[in-house]
Amino acid sequence: MNRKGVDDVSAVVEMVKMNKAFAGVQALKEASFEVRAGEVHALLGANGAGKSTLMKILSGAYEQDEGEIRLNGEKVTCRTPKEAKDHGIHSVYQEVDTALIAGLSAMENILLDDFSPGGSFFIRKKAMEKKAGEGLKRIKHESIPLQEPVGRLSLADKQMILLTRCLLRDAKVLILDEPTAPLSSTETEKLFRVIEELKASGVAIIFISHRLPEVFQISDRITVMKDGGTVGTYETQEVTPRAIVEAMIGGTYKEEFNRNQSVTGDVLFEASGVSDGALLKDISLTVREGEIVGVAGLVGAGKTELAKSLFGAVPAKGRFKLKGKEIGHSSPVDAVRNGLALVPEERRKEGLFVHESIRKNLSFPALRSISKNLWINKEKEREMSREVIASLGIKASSDSLHAHYLSGGNQQKVAIGKWLTMDASLLLFDEPTKGVDVGAKKEIFHLIQSLAEKGKGILYFSCELQEIMAISDRILVMYDGEVVKELTREEATQETILYYASGGKDTREDARLFV
């Protein structure tokens, strides 16, 4: 990677001694950050370190309490996202759906900032199609259908639409918040090629990610934040991943998660012949009491579709049994009544009421048990939420704090914790560590393990192979909507899982090398 000349370029953006508080919680404490033209500057830190708050101030979503923003040495204000964009500062956030309009087409979303009140859409349609198409061609994603409503597209396509929107606005500073989270390895490499082209053209890129290998592959410098402040800035070539992790958590870090020896009971849940008429094809699986079953696969394999089908969130054919008894499964309401719970991949969109309090989020599934004659027992609700907050170590000033003020890791704990009030028998976790830091990831692993030790059945869906191997008792590998291989904990290696997840067959001679 070419890093020549980065040290000789002055900062495009400087953020100096930034302070910000929410509801009495100090999110930023004299944090400072800079990014230079033509560099990729990674911004890292544990969940709650202040990364997102700092970047939302830069992008105009929040206004700082104290501190200065300087653009090319001159003090500027970014009170709104429009003001930030006028200064050439653009963002692609991890929660892509918050920046898109589901009912509009891909083309309309790409050119959303270009619409003028007096313009005629029909006269400009061909020119708009050409412009949007050229943008997609620039990032080598011409296959995205321009007329398709964005709500029907994949997360990866939505990410590319947002990136294209920024490129067409001639961004001088581009903030990428967990940009590879919804992408396959092939799509990630395409994105990195685009980033290199932008860097060569002088764009300053701020790269936020919890995937350290990617950070070390793409970045020139790394700034670490902790507890709302800036720990330090490092040249990527002169620092190690372990040193960065220790700076993030403020001490030494043991990377391994030691899974306790599992004790499984009888078969808890059975699904057979699960098909959705589109991607999923005749899937069958079982989960025993106290067992963690990993479901591995690459992006597009059908993991999320399977999770939602088992939970009744999308229509699917099949037979389902819980503790030997056949159960109805036509909706999430049926699933919850039968003792199933789903922690979805898109936690802000599907797993939480982000603009409601932690208390309301935690108590929602259990409203029947704390209500009488349509009246909620507030004291029971508070007691229930505080017990869950304490047991999961959710970091918040009070249970009345709105969920959108929480860090990603604490939001995920709330998304999990709400089902603990229901005493569900089978819990489905879809990419539960997406966008959370190494410390929060271990906490989530320990939580899942503790649920299994209580006899709960766990289905753990993930494309992170190391996670699947660390947490699972047994692993099902998906490819193209089918379960193509079952592996024991002892049989599983990253190479084995990847072989079958990429379409490898048992009948091939080289398959024997991996089993």
Short mmCIF file of C-alpha atoms in Angstrom, two decimals:
data_model
loop_
_atom_site.label_atom_id
_atom_site.label_comp_id
_atom_site.label_asym_id
_atom_site.label_seq_id
_atom_site.Cartn_x
_atom_site.Cartn_y
_atom_site.Cartn_z
CA MET A 1 0.00 0.00 0.00
CA ASN A 2 1.31 3.41 -0.96
CA ARG A 3 1.60 5.71 2.05
CA LYS A 4 4.17 8.02 0.53
CA GLY A 5 3.59 11.68 1.16
CA VAL A 6 0.95 11.38 3.88
CA ASP A 7 3.24 12.78 6.56
CA ASP A 8 3.89 15.89 4.46
CA VAL A 9 0.23 16.88 4.09
CA SER A 10 -1.45 19.25 6.53
CA ALA A 11 -4.72 18.28 8.18
CA VAL A 12 -7.93 18.80 6.22
CA VAL A 13 -10.02 18.46 9.38
CA GLU A 14 -8.98 19.12 12.97
CA MET A 15 -11.24 18.53 15.96
CA VAL A 16 -9.79 20.14 19.09
CA LYS A 17 -10.80 19.51 22.73
CA MET A 18 -14.32 18.32 21.96
CA ASN A 19 -16.76 17.90 24.86
CA LYS A 20 -20.28 16.48 24.70
CA ALA A 21 -22.74 15.18 27.33
CA PHE A 22 -26.08 13.37 26.99
CA ALA A 23 -28.55 13.25 29.86
CA GLY A 24 -25.79 13.73 32.40
CA VAL A 25 -23.44 11.19 30.79
CA GLN A 26 -20.16 12.66 29.49
CA ALA A 27 -19.71 11.13 26.03
CA LEU A 28 -16.65 13.19 25.02
CA LYS A 29 -13.92 14.58 27.26
CA GLU A 30 -11.58 16.95 25.43
CA ALA A 31 -11.24 14.52 22.54
CA SER A 32 -9.07 15.56 19.60
CA PHE A 33 -8.71 14.12 16.12
CA GLU A 34 -7.35 15.07 12.70
CA VAL A 35 -7.37 13.62 9.20
CA ARG A 36 -5.17 14.59 6.26
CA ALA A 37 -5.89 14.75 2.55
CA GLY A 38 -5.12 11.49 0.78
CA GLU A 39 -4.98 9.29 3.88
CA VAL A 40 -7.11 6.62 5.50
CA HIS A 41 -7.23 7.39 9.21
CA ALA A 42 -8.78 4.65 11.33
CA LEU A 43 -10.72 5.66 14.44
CA LEU A 44 -10.92 2.83 16.98
CA GLY A 45 -12.20 2.27 20.48
CA ALA A 46 -14.42 0.05 22.58
CA ASN A 47 -18.17 0.56 22.38
CA GLY A 48 -18.96 3.72 24.33
CA ALA A 49 -15.49 5.18 23.75
CA GLY A 50 -16.96 8.17 21.92
CA LYS A 51 -16.14 7.39 18.26
CA SER A 52 -19.68 7.71 16.93
CA THR A 53 -20.40 10.84 18.98
CA LEU A 54 -17.23 12.51 17.68
CA MET A 55 -18.08 11.66 14.08
CA LYS A 56 -21.72 12.70 14.45
CA ILE A 57 -20.51 16.11 15.60
CA LEU A 58 -18.25 16.33 12.55
CA SER A 59 -21.11 15.30 10.25
CA GLY A 60 -23.57 17.77 11.80
CA ALA A 61 -25.88 15.27 13.49
CA TYR A 62 -24.87 16.57 16.96
CA GLU A 63 -23.48 19.91 18.12
CA GLN A 64 -20.54 19.92 20.54
CA ASP A 65 -20.82 21.50 23.98
CA GLU A 66 -17.22 22.76 23.74
CA GLY A 67 -14.37 22.51 21.26
CA GLU A 68 -13.46 23.61 17.74
CA ILE A 69 -13.69 22.12 14.28
CA ARG A 70 -11.17 23.46 11.77
CA LEU A 71 -11.35 22.84 8.03
CA ASN A 72 -8.08 23.57 6.23
CA GLY A 73 -7.05 25.61 9.27
CA GLU A 74 -10.20 27.74 9.44
CA LYS A 75 -12.80 27.38 12.19
CA VAL A 76 -16.15 26.09 10.88
CA THR A 77 -19.51 25.11 12.35
CA CYS A 78 -21.49 22.00 11.38
CA ARG A 79 -24.82 22.47 13.14
CA THR A 80 -26.72 20.30 10.64
CA PRO A 81 -25.83 17.49 8.21
CA LYS A 82 -26.47 19.96 5.36
CA GLU A 83 -23.85 22.37 6.73
CA ALA A 84 -21.37 19.49 6.99
CA LYS A 85 -22.09 18.42 3.40
CA ASP A 86 -21.68 22.01 2.23
CA HIS A 87 -18.16 21.81 3.70
CA GLY A 88 -17.57 18.54 1.78
CA ILE A 89 -17.96 16.26 4.82
CA HIS A 90 -20.03 13.14 4.04
CA SER A 91 -20.85 10.00 6.03
CA VAL A 92 -21.79 6.40 5.39
CA TYR A 93 -23.11 5.08 8.70
CA GLN A 94 -23.29 1.44 9.77
CA GLU A 95 -27.09 1.64 10.15
CA VAL A 96 -27.69 2.20 6.44
CA ASP A 97 -31.48 2.16 6.64
CA THR A 98 -31.51 5.36 8.69
CA ALA A 99 -30.09 7.24 5.69
CA LEU A 100 -32.25 5.67 2.97
CA ILE A 101 -35.91 5.93 1.98
CA ALA A 102 -37.15 2.37 1.50
CA GLY A 103 -39.99 3.26 -0.90
CA LEU A 104 -37.76 5.20 -3.32
CA SER A 105 -35.71 3.52 -6.02
CA ALA A 106 -31.96 3.00 -5.91
CA MET A 107 -31.54 5.83 -8.40
CA GLU A 108 -33.68 8.24 -6.36
CA ASN A 109 -31.77 7.41 -3.18
CA ILE A 110 -28.40 7.90 -4.90
CA LEU A 111 -29.47 11.34 -6.13
CA LEU A 112 -31.53 12.30 -3.09
CA ASP A 113 -29.41 15.40 -2.41
CA ASP A 114 -29.84 16.56 -6.02
CA PHE A 115 -33.63 16.92 -6.09
CA SER A 116 -34.76 20.52 -6.45
CA PRO A 117 -38.28 21.75 -5.56
CA GLY A 118 -38.93 23.20 -9.01
CA GLY A 119 -37.42 20.45 -11.10
CA SER A 120 -39.38 18.05 -13.29
CA PHE A 121 -38.59 14.46 -12.50
CA PHE A 122 -39.85 13.15 -15.87
CA ILE A 123 -37.74 15.57 -17.90
CA ARG A 124 -34.61 14.78 -15.91
CA LYS A 125 -35.15 11.03 -15.58
CA LYS A 126 -32.75 9.91 -18.32
CA ALA A 127 -30.04 12.29 -17.11
CA MET A 128 -30.56 11.03 -13.56
CA GLU A 129 -30.30 7.41 -14.66
CA LYS A 130 -27.07 8.20 -16.49
CA LYS A 131 -25.57 10.01 -13.50
CA ALA A 132 -26.56 7.29 -11.01
CA GLY A 133 -25.32 4.60 -13.38
CA GLU A 134 -21.95 6.34 -13.75
CA GLY A 135 -21.66 6.52 -9.98
CA LEU A 136 -22.31 2.80 -9.57
CA LYS A 137 -19.86 2.07 -12.39
CA ARG A 138 -17.21 4.05 -10.53
CA ILE A 139 -17.45 1.67 -7.58
CA LYS A 140 -17.90 -1.35 -9.87
CA HIS A 141 -21.45 -2.15 -8.72
CA GLU A 142 -23.36 -1.60 -11.96
CA SER A 143 -25.44 -4.70 -11.21
CA ILE A 144 -27.58 -2.81 -8.66
CA PRO A 145 -30.98 -2.26 -10.38
CA LEU A 146 -31.58 1.48 -10.53
CA GLN A 147 -35.39 1.24 -10.54
CA GLU A 148 -35.66 -1.27 -7.68
CA PRO A 149 -37.07 0.09 -4.39
CA VAL A 150 -34.24 0.28 -1.88
CA GLY A 151 -36.31 -1.59 0.72
CA ARG A 152 -36.00 -4.75 -1.39
CA LEU A 153 -32.22 -4.60 -1.74
CA SER A 154 -29.56 -6.33 0.36
CA LEU A 155 -27.56 -4.58 3.06
CA ALA A 156 -24.49 -4.71 0.81
CA ASP A 157 -26.34 -2.97 -2.03
CA LYS A 158 -27.66 -0.31 0.37
CA GLN A 159 -24.12 0.36 1.57
CA MET A 160 -22.95 0.83 -2.01
CA ILE A 161 -25.85 3.20 -2.74
CA LEU A 162 -24.84 5.44 0.16
CA LEU A 163 -21.21 5.41 -0.92
CA THR A 164 -22.21 6.31 -4.48
CA ARG A 165 -24.30 9.21 -3.16
CA CYS A 166 -21.24 10.60 -1.36
CA LEU A 167 -18.95 10.20 -4.36
CA LEU A 168 -21.32 12.07 -6.64
CA ARG A 169 -21.28 15.00 -4.21
CA ASP A 170 -17.47 15.30 -4.52
CA ALA A 171 -16.75 14.56 -0.88
CA LYS A 172 -13.55 16.07 0.55
CA VAL A 173 -13.88 14.11 3.80
CA LEU A 174 -15.58 10.71 3.88
CA ILE A 175 -16.59 9.06 7.17
CA LEU A 176 -17.04 5.29 6.83
CA ASP A 177 -18.63 3.75 9.93
CA GLU A 178 -18.25 -0.06 9.90
CA PRO A 179 -18.50 -0.04 6.08
CA THR A 180 -17.61 -3.71 5.63
CA ALA A 181 -20.07 -5.10 8.19
CA PRO A 182 -22.69 -6.13 5.59
CA LEU A 183 -20.18 -7.05 2.86
CA SER A 184 -18.74 -10.34 1.69
CA SER A 185 -14.97 -10.70 1.35
CA THR A 186 -15.22 -10.09 -2.41
CA GLU A 187 -17.35 -6.98 -1.89
CA THR A 188 -14.93 -5.78 0.79
CA GLU A 189 -12.02 -6.02 -1.62
CA LYS A 190 -14.01 -4.01 -4.18
CA LEU A 191 -14.70 -1.37 -1.54
CA PHE A 192 -11.02 -1.21 -0.60
CA ARG A 193 -10.09 -0.64 -4.25
CA VAL A 194 -12.55 2.27 -4.34
CA ILE A 195 -11.05 3.64 -1.11
CA GLU A 196 -7.56 3.48 -2.63
CA GLU A 197 -8.79 5.42 -5.69
CA LEU A 198 -10.41 8.07 -3.49
CA LYS A 199 -7.27 8.32 -1.40
CA ALA A 200 -5.18 8.81 -4.55
CA SER A 201 -7.49 11.64 -5.60
CA GLY A 202 -6.91 13.45 -2.29
CA VAL A 203 -10.05 12.51 -0.34
CA ALA A 204 -9.53 12.30 3.43
CA ILE A 205 -11.11 9.07 4.71
CA ILE A 206 -12.05 8.31 8.31
CA PHE A 207 -12.44 4.54 8.72
CA ILE A 208 -14.26 3.16 11.78
CA SER A 209 -14.17 -0.62 12.21
CA HIS A 210 -13.87 -3.35 14.82
CA ARG A 211 -12.16 -5.66 12.32
CA LEU A 212 -8.49 -5.15 13.07
CA PRO A 213 -7.12 -7.08 10.07
CA GLU A 214 -9.01 -4.67 7.79
CA VAL A 215 -7.78 -1.65 9.74
CA PHE A 216 -4.17 -2.75 9.32
CA GLN A 217 -4.75 -3.53 5.64
CA ILE A 218 -6.31 -0.20 4.63
CA SER A 219 -5.24 2.53 7.08
CA ASP A 220 -2.26 4.88 7.22
CA ARG A 221 -2.77 6.02 10.81
CA ILE A 222 -4.85 4.84 13.77
CA THR A 223 -6.34 6.96 16.54
CA VAL A 224 -7.62 5.14 19.63
CA MET A 225 -10.34 6.51 21.93
CA LYS A 226 -11.31 5.37 25.41
CA ASP A 227 -13.93 6.70 27.84
CA GLY A 228 -14.68 9.72 25.65
CA GLY A 229 -11.07 10.83 25.30
CA THR A 230 -8.21 10.35 22.84
CA VAL A 231 -5.61 7.80 23.95
CA GLY A 232 -3.17 8.36 21.11
CA THR A 233 -2.48 8.34 17.37
CA TYR A 234 -0.18 5.73 15.79
CA GLU A 235 1.41 5.12 12.41
CA THR A 236 -0.15 1.85 11.26
CA GLN A 237 3.15 0.41 10.08
CA GLU A 238 4.76 1.05 13.46
CA VAL A 239 2.21 -0.56 15.80
CA THR A 240 0.87 -4.07 16.40
CA PRO A 241 -2.77 -5.22 16.62
CA ARG A 242 -2.22 -6.35 20.21
CA ALA A 243 -0.89 -2.93 21.21
CA ILE A 244 -3.97 -1.30 19.65
CA VAL A 245 -6.35 -3.63 21.51
CA GLU A 246 -4.56 -2.96 24.80
CA ALA A 247 -4.82 0.79 24.16
CA MET A 248 -8.56 0.36 23.51
CA ILE A 249 -9.28 -1.53 26.71
CA GLY A 250 -6.61 0.06 28.88
CA GLY A 251 -4.74 -3.09 29.83
CA THR A 252 -3.56 -6.49 28.68
CA TYR A 253 -5.99 -8.59 26.67
CA LYS A 254 -6.40 -12.32 26.37
CA GLU A 255 -7.87 -12.91 22.94
CA GLU A 256 -9.18 -16.42 23.43
CA PHE A 257 -12.69 -17.16 24.63
CA ASN A 258 -12.64 -20.37 26.66
CA ARG A 259 -15.89 -22.23 26.10
CA ASN A 260 -16.87 -24.37 29.07
CA GLN A 261 -17.55 -28.04 28.49
CA SER A 262 -21.22 -28.25 27.53
CA VAL A 263 -23.75 -30.62 29.06
CA THR A 264 -26.66 -31.10 26.66
CA GLY A 265 -30.03 -32.64 27.39
CA ASP A 266 -32.92 -33.90 25.30
CA VAL A 267 -33.85 -32.57 21.88
CA LEU A 268 -35.49 -29.20 22.49
CA PHE A 269 -36.36 -27.96 19.00
CA GLU A 270 -36.76 -29.62 15.61
CA ALA A 271 -37.38 -28.04 12.23
CA SER A 272 -37.82 -30.08 9.05
CA GLY A 273 -38.45 -29.23 5.41
CA VAL A 274 -38.06 -25.47 5.87
CA SER A 275 -38.40 -23.68 2.53
CA ASP A 276 -39.37 -20.11 1.74
CA GLY A 277 -40.05 -20.48 -1.98
CA ALA A 278 -37.09 -18.26 -2.79
CA LEU A 279 -33.69 -18.95 -1.23
CA LEU A 280 -34.20 -21.58 1.48
CA LYS A 281 -34.44 -25.17 0.28
CA ASP A 282 -35.64 -28.08 2.46
CA ILE A 283 -33.63 -27.30 5.61
CA SER A 284 -33.81 -29.56 8.66
CA LEU A 285 -32.08 -29.06 12.01
CA THR A 286 -32.27 -29.90 15.70
CA VAL A 287 -31.15 -28.14 18.88
CA ARG A 288 -30.77 -29.87 22.23
CA GLU A 289 -31.25 -28.37 25.68
CA GLY A 290 -28.06 -26.54 26.68
CA GLU A 291 -26.59 -26.76 23.18
CA ILE A 292 -25.17 -23.91 21.10
CA VAL A 293 -25.57 -24.71 17.41
CA GLY A 294 -23.62 -22.43 15.11
CA VAL A 295 -24.99 -21.68 11.64
CA ALA A 296 -22.09 -20.54 9.45
CA GLY A 297 -22.10 -19.17 5.94
CA LEU A 298 -20.90 -16.34 3.76
CA VAL A 299 -22.99 -13.26 2.96
CA GLY A 300 -26.00 -14.36 0.87
CA ALA A 301 -25.97 -17.97 2.07
CA GLY A 302 -29.40 -17.59 3.70
CA LYS A 303 -28.54 -17.37 7.40
CA THR A 304 -30.73 -14.36 8.14
CA GLU A 305 -33.55 -15.76 6.02
CA LEU A 306 -33.41 -19.01 8.00
CA ALA A 307 -33.40 -17.19 11.34
CA LYS A 308 -36.45 -15.14 10.36
CA SER A 309 -38.24 -18.21 8.97
CA LEU A 310 -37.74 -20.14 12.21
CA PHE A 311 -39.10 -17.13 14.11
CA GLY A 312 -42.11 -16.78 11.82
CA ALA A 313 -41.02 -13.33 10.63
CA VAL A 314 -41.11 -14.38 6.96
CA PRO A 315 -43.48 -16.94 5.37
CA ALA A 316 -41.99 -20.41 5.10
CA LYS A 317 -43.17 -24.01 4.79
CA GLY A 318 -42.00 -26.66 7.20
CA ARG A 319 -42.76 -28.54 10.40
CA PHE A 320 -41.63 -27.35 13.81
CA LYS A 321 -41.53 -29.16 17.13
CA LEU A 322 -40.67 -27.86 20.60
CA LYS A 323 -40.02 -30.48 23.28
CA GLY A 324 -41.57 -33.10 21.01
CA LYS A 325 -44.80 -31.19 20.46
CA GLU A 326 -45.68 -29.79 17.05
CA ILE A 327 -46.14 -26.02 17.19
CA GLY A 328 -47.79 -23.42 14.98
CA HIS A 329 -45.31 -21.05 13.45
CA SER A 330 -47.04 -18.58 11.17
CA SER A 331 -45.95 -15.36 12.89
CA PRO A 332 -43.52 -13.94 15.48
CA VAL A 333 -46.45 -13.80 17.92
CA ASP A 334 -46.77 -17.61 17.63
CA ALA A 335 -43.01 -17.99 18.03
CA VAL A 336 -42.86 -15.87 21.19
CA ARG A 337 -45.82 -17.70 22.73
CA ASN A 338 -44.05 -20.98 22.00
CA GLY A 339 -40.89 -19.82 23.77
CA LEU A 340 -38.72 -18.67 20.85
CA ALA A 341 -36.80 -15.38 20.72
CA LEU A 342 -34.85 -13.68 17.92
CA VAL A 343 -32.06 -11.13 18.34
CA PRO A 344 -31.91 -9.79 14.75
CA GLU A 345 -28.89 -8.64 12.78
CA GLU A 346 -30.21 -5.10 12.29
CA ARG A 347 -30.70 -4.30 15.96
CA ARG A 348 -31.57 -0.60 15.53
CA LYS A 349 -34.17 -1.32 12.85
CA GLU A 350 -35.66 -4.61 14.03
CA GLY A 351 -34.42 -5.33 17.56
CA LEU A 352 -35.05 -2.09 19.44
CA PHE A 353 -37.32 0.90 19.78
CA VAL A 354 -34.34 3.24 19.58
CA HIS A 355 -36.30 6.35 20.53
CA GLU A 356 -37.84 4.75 23.61
CA SER A 357 -36.28 4.22 27.03
CA ILE A 358 -34.23 1.21 28.03
CA ARG A 359 -37.03 0.35 30.49
CA LYS A 360 -39.70 0.24 27.78
CA ASN A 361 -37.49 -1.84 25.49
CA LEU A 362 -36.76 -4.39 28.21
CA SER A 363 -40.34 -4.68 29.45
CA PHE A 364 -42.09 -4.79 26.07
CA PRO A 365 -42.09 -8.60 25.54
CA ALA A 366 -43.32 -9.12 29.13
CA LEU A 367 -46.16 -6.56 29.17
CA ARG A 368 -48.78 -9.23 29.82
CA SER A 369 -47.05 -10.33 33.01
CA ILE A 370 -46.74 -6.80 34.43
CA SER A 371 -50.13 -5.46 33.33
CA LYS A 372 -53.67 -5.77 34.63
CA ASN A 373 -56.76 -4.49 32.84
CA LEU A 374 -54.58 -2.65 30.29
CA TRP A 375 -52.69 -0.81 33.07
CA ILE A 376 -48.94 -1.34 33.38
CA ASN A 377 -47.59 -1.84 36.88
CA LYS A 378 -44.81 0.78 36.74
CA GLU A 379 -43.09 -0.50 39.86
CA LYS A 380 -42.85 -4.03 38.43
CA GLU A 381 -41.62 -2.59 35.13
CA ARG A 382 -38.86 -0.61 36.86
CA GLU A 383 -37.85 -3.58 39.00
CA MET A 384 -37.70 -5.86 35.97
CA SER A 385 -35.62 -3.46 33.87
CA ARG A 386 -33.16 -2.71 36.70
CA GLU A 387 -32.61 -6.44 37.32
CA VAL A 388 -31.76 -7.00 33.64
CA ILE A 389 -29.53 -3.91 33.50
CA ALA A 390 -27.62 -5.12 36.55
CA SER A 391 -27.32 -8.73 35.39
CA LEU A 392 -26.06 -7.79 31.90
CA GLY A 393 -23.89 -4.86 32.98
CA ILE A 394 -25.65 -2.40 30.68
CA LYS A 395 -23.87 0.95 31.03
CA ALA A 396 -26.44 3.75 31.36
CA SER A 397 -27.14 6.60 33.74
CA SER A 398 -30.69 5.29 34.29
CA ASP A 399 -33.27 2.96 32.76
CA SER A 400 -35.13 6.01 31.43
CA LEU A 401 -32.28 6.81 28.99
CA HIS A 402 -33.36 6.40 25.36
CA ALA A 403 -31.75 3.44 23.59
CA HIS A 404 -30.26 5.51 20.75
CA TYR A 405 -27.88 7.16 23.26
CA LEU A 406 -26.30 3.79 24.08
CA SER A 407 -23.18 2.39 22.47
CA GLY A 408 -23.53 -0.48 20.00
CA GLY A 409 -22.52 -3.09 22.57
CA ASN A 410 -25.00 -1.81 25.16
CA GLN A 411 -27.76 -1.62 22.55
CA GLN A 412 -27.08 -5.27 21.78
CA LYS A 413 -27.32 -6.14 25.47
CA VAL A 414 -30.74 -4.47 25.60
CA ALA A 415 -31.82 -6.36 22.46
CA ILE A 416 -30.82 -9.61 24.20
CA GLY A 417 -32.00 -8.60 27.66
CA LYS A 418 -35.61 -7.98 26.64
CA TRP A 419 -36.01 -11.70 25.93
CA LEU A 420 -34.65 -12.66 29.34
CA THR A 421 -37.85 -11.25 30.84
CA MET A 422 -39.80 -13.82 28.79
CA ASP A 423 -37.81 -16.90 29.87
CA ALA A 424 -37.59 -18.12 26.25
CA SER A 425 -36.57 -21.75 25.63
CA LEU A 426 -34.83 -21.25 22.27
CA LEU A 427 -32.87 -18.10 21.41
CA LEU A 428 -31.79 -17.22 17.87
CA PHE A 429 -28.83 -14.82 17.60
CA ASP A 430 -28.26 -13.37 14.12
CA GLU A 431 -24.77 -11.78 13.88
CA PRO A 432 -24.94 -10.77 17.57
CA THR A 433 -21.44 -9.24 17.69
CA LYS A 434 -21.78 -7.15 14.53
CA GLY A 435 -20.31 -3.71 15.20
CA VAL A 436 -19.28 -4.35 18.81
CA ASP A 437 -15.80 -4.14 20.27
CA VAL A 438 -13.62 -6.96 21.58
CA GLY A 439 -14.61 -6.40 25.20
CA ALA A 440 -18.36 -6.33 24.52
CA LYS A 441 -17.96 -9.37 22.26
CA LYS A 442 -16.55 -11.44 25.12
CA GLU A 443 -19.35 -10.25 27.40
CA ILE A 444 -21.94 -11.37 24.83
CA PHE A 445 -20.19 -14.74 24.49
CA HIS A 446 -20.28 -15.25 28.25
CA LEU A 447 -23.95 -14.27 28.33
CA ILE A 448 -24.83 -16.77 25.59
CA GLN A 449 -22.84 -19.48 27.36
CA SER A 450 -24.63 -18.76 30.65
CA LEU A 451 -28.00 -19.12 28.89
CA ALA A 452 -26.93 -22.49 27.50
CA GLU A 453 -25.81 -23.59 30.97
CA LYS A 454 -29.37 -22.92 32.15
CA GLY A 455 -30.68 -25.40 29.60
CA LYS A 456 -31.65 -22.93 26.88
CA GLY A 457 -31.18 -23.92 23.26
CA ILE A 458 -29.11 -21.50 21.16
CA LEU A 459 -28.90 -21.00 17.39
CA TYR A 460 -25.95 -18.70 16.60
CA PHE A 461 -25.92 -17.34 13.03
CA SER A 462 -22.67 -15.70 11.87
CA CYS A 463 -20.28 -15.27 8.97
CA GLU A 464 -17.42 -14.73 11.47
CA LEU A 465 -15.79 -18.17 11.40
CA GLN A 466 -13.60 -17.66 14.48
CA GLU A 467 -16.68 -16.73 16.52
CA ILE A 468 -18.62 -19.75 15.28
CA MET A 469 -15.76 -22.06 16.25
CA ALA A 470 -15.28 -20.43 19.66
CA ILE A 471 -18.90 -20.53 20.81
CA SER A 472 -20.49 -23.57 19.13
CA ASP A 473 -20.96 -27.17 20.24
CA ARG A 474 -21.97 -28.15 16.72
CA ILE A 475 -21.82 -26.25 13.41
CA LEU A 476 -24.17 -26.25 10.42
CA VAL A 477 -22.66 -24.80 7.24
CA MET A 478 -24.96 -23.04 4.76
CA TYR A 479 -24.44 -22.42 1.07
CA ASP A 480 -26.97 -21.04 -1.43
CA GLY A 481 -29.95 -21.52 0.88
CA GLU A 482 -29.11 -25.06 2.00
CA VAL A 483 -27.39 -26.69 4.97
CA VAL A 484 -24.59 -28.48 3.14
CA LYS A 485 -22.52 -29.81 6.03
CA GLU A 486 -22.73 -30.56 9.75
CA LEU A 487 -19.50 -30.50 11.76
CA THR A 488 -18.72 -31.38 15.35
CA ARG A 489 -16.68 -28.98 17.46
CA GLU A 490 -13.67 -31.27 17.03
CA GLU A 491 -14.01 -31.51 13.22
CA ALA A 492 -14.40 -27.78 12.62
CA THR A 493 -11.55 -25.65 11.34
CA GLN A 494 -11.74 -22.33 9.50
CA GLU A 495 -10.54 -24.07 6.34
CA THR A 496 -13.20 -26.78 6.61
CA ILE A 497 -16.04 -24.34 7.20
CA LEU A 498 -14.89 -22.03 4.42
CA TYR A 499 -14.56 -24.95 2.00
CA TYR A 500 -18.20 -25.98 2.40
CA ALA A 501 -19.46 -22.39 2.75
CA SER A 502 -17.90 -21.69 -0.66
CA GLY A 503 -19.73 -24.58 -2.34
CA GLY A 504 -17.25 -27.42 -1.74
CA LYS A 505 -18.60 -30.97 -1.93
CA ASP A 506 -17.86 -34.14 0.05
CA THR A 507 -17.45 -36.04 -3.20
CA ARG A 508 -14.40 -34.05 -4.24
CA GLU A 509 -11.04 -35.60 -3.47
CA ASP A 510 -9.64 -32.44 -1.86
CA ALA A 511 -12.50 -32.32 0.66
CA ARG A 512 -10.70 -35.06 2.58
CA LEU A 513 -7.87 -32.63 3.27
CA PHE A 514 -10.14 -30.57 5.49
CA VAL A 515 -12.04 -33.20 7.48
#
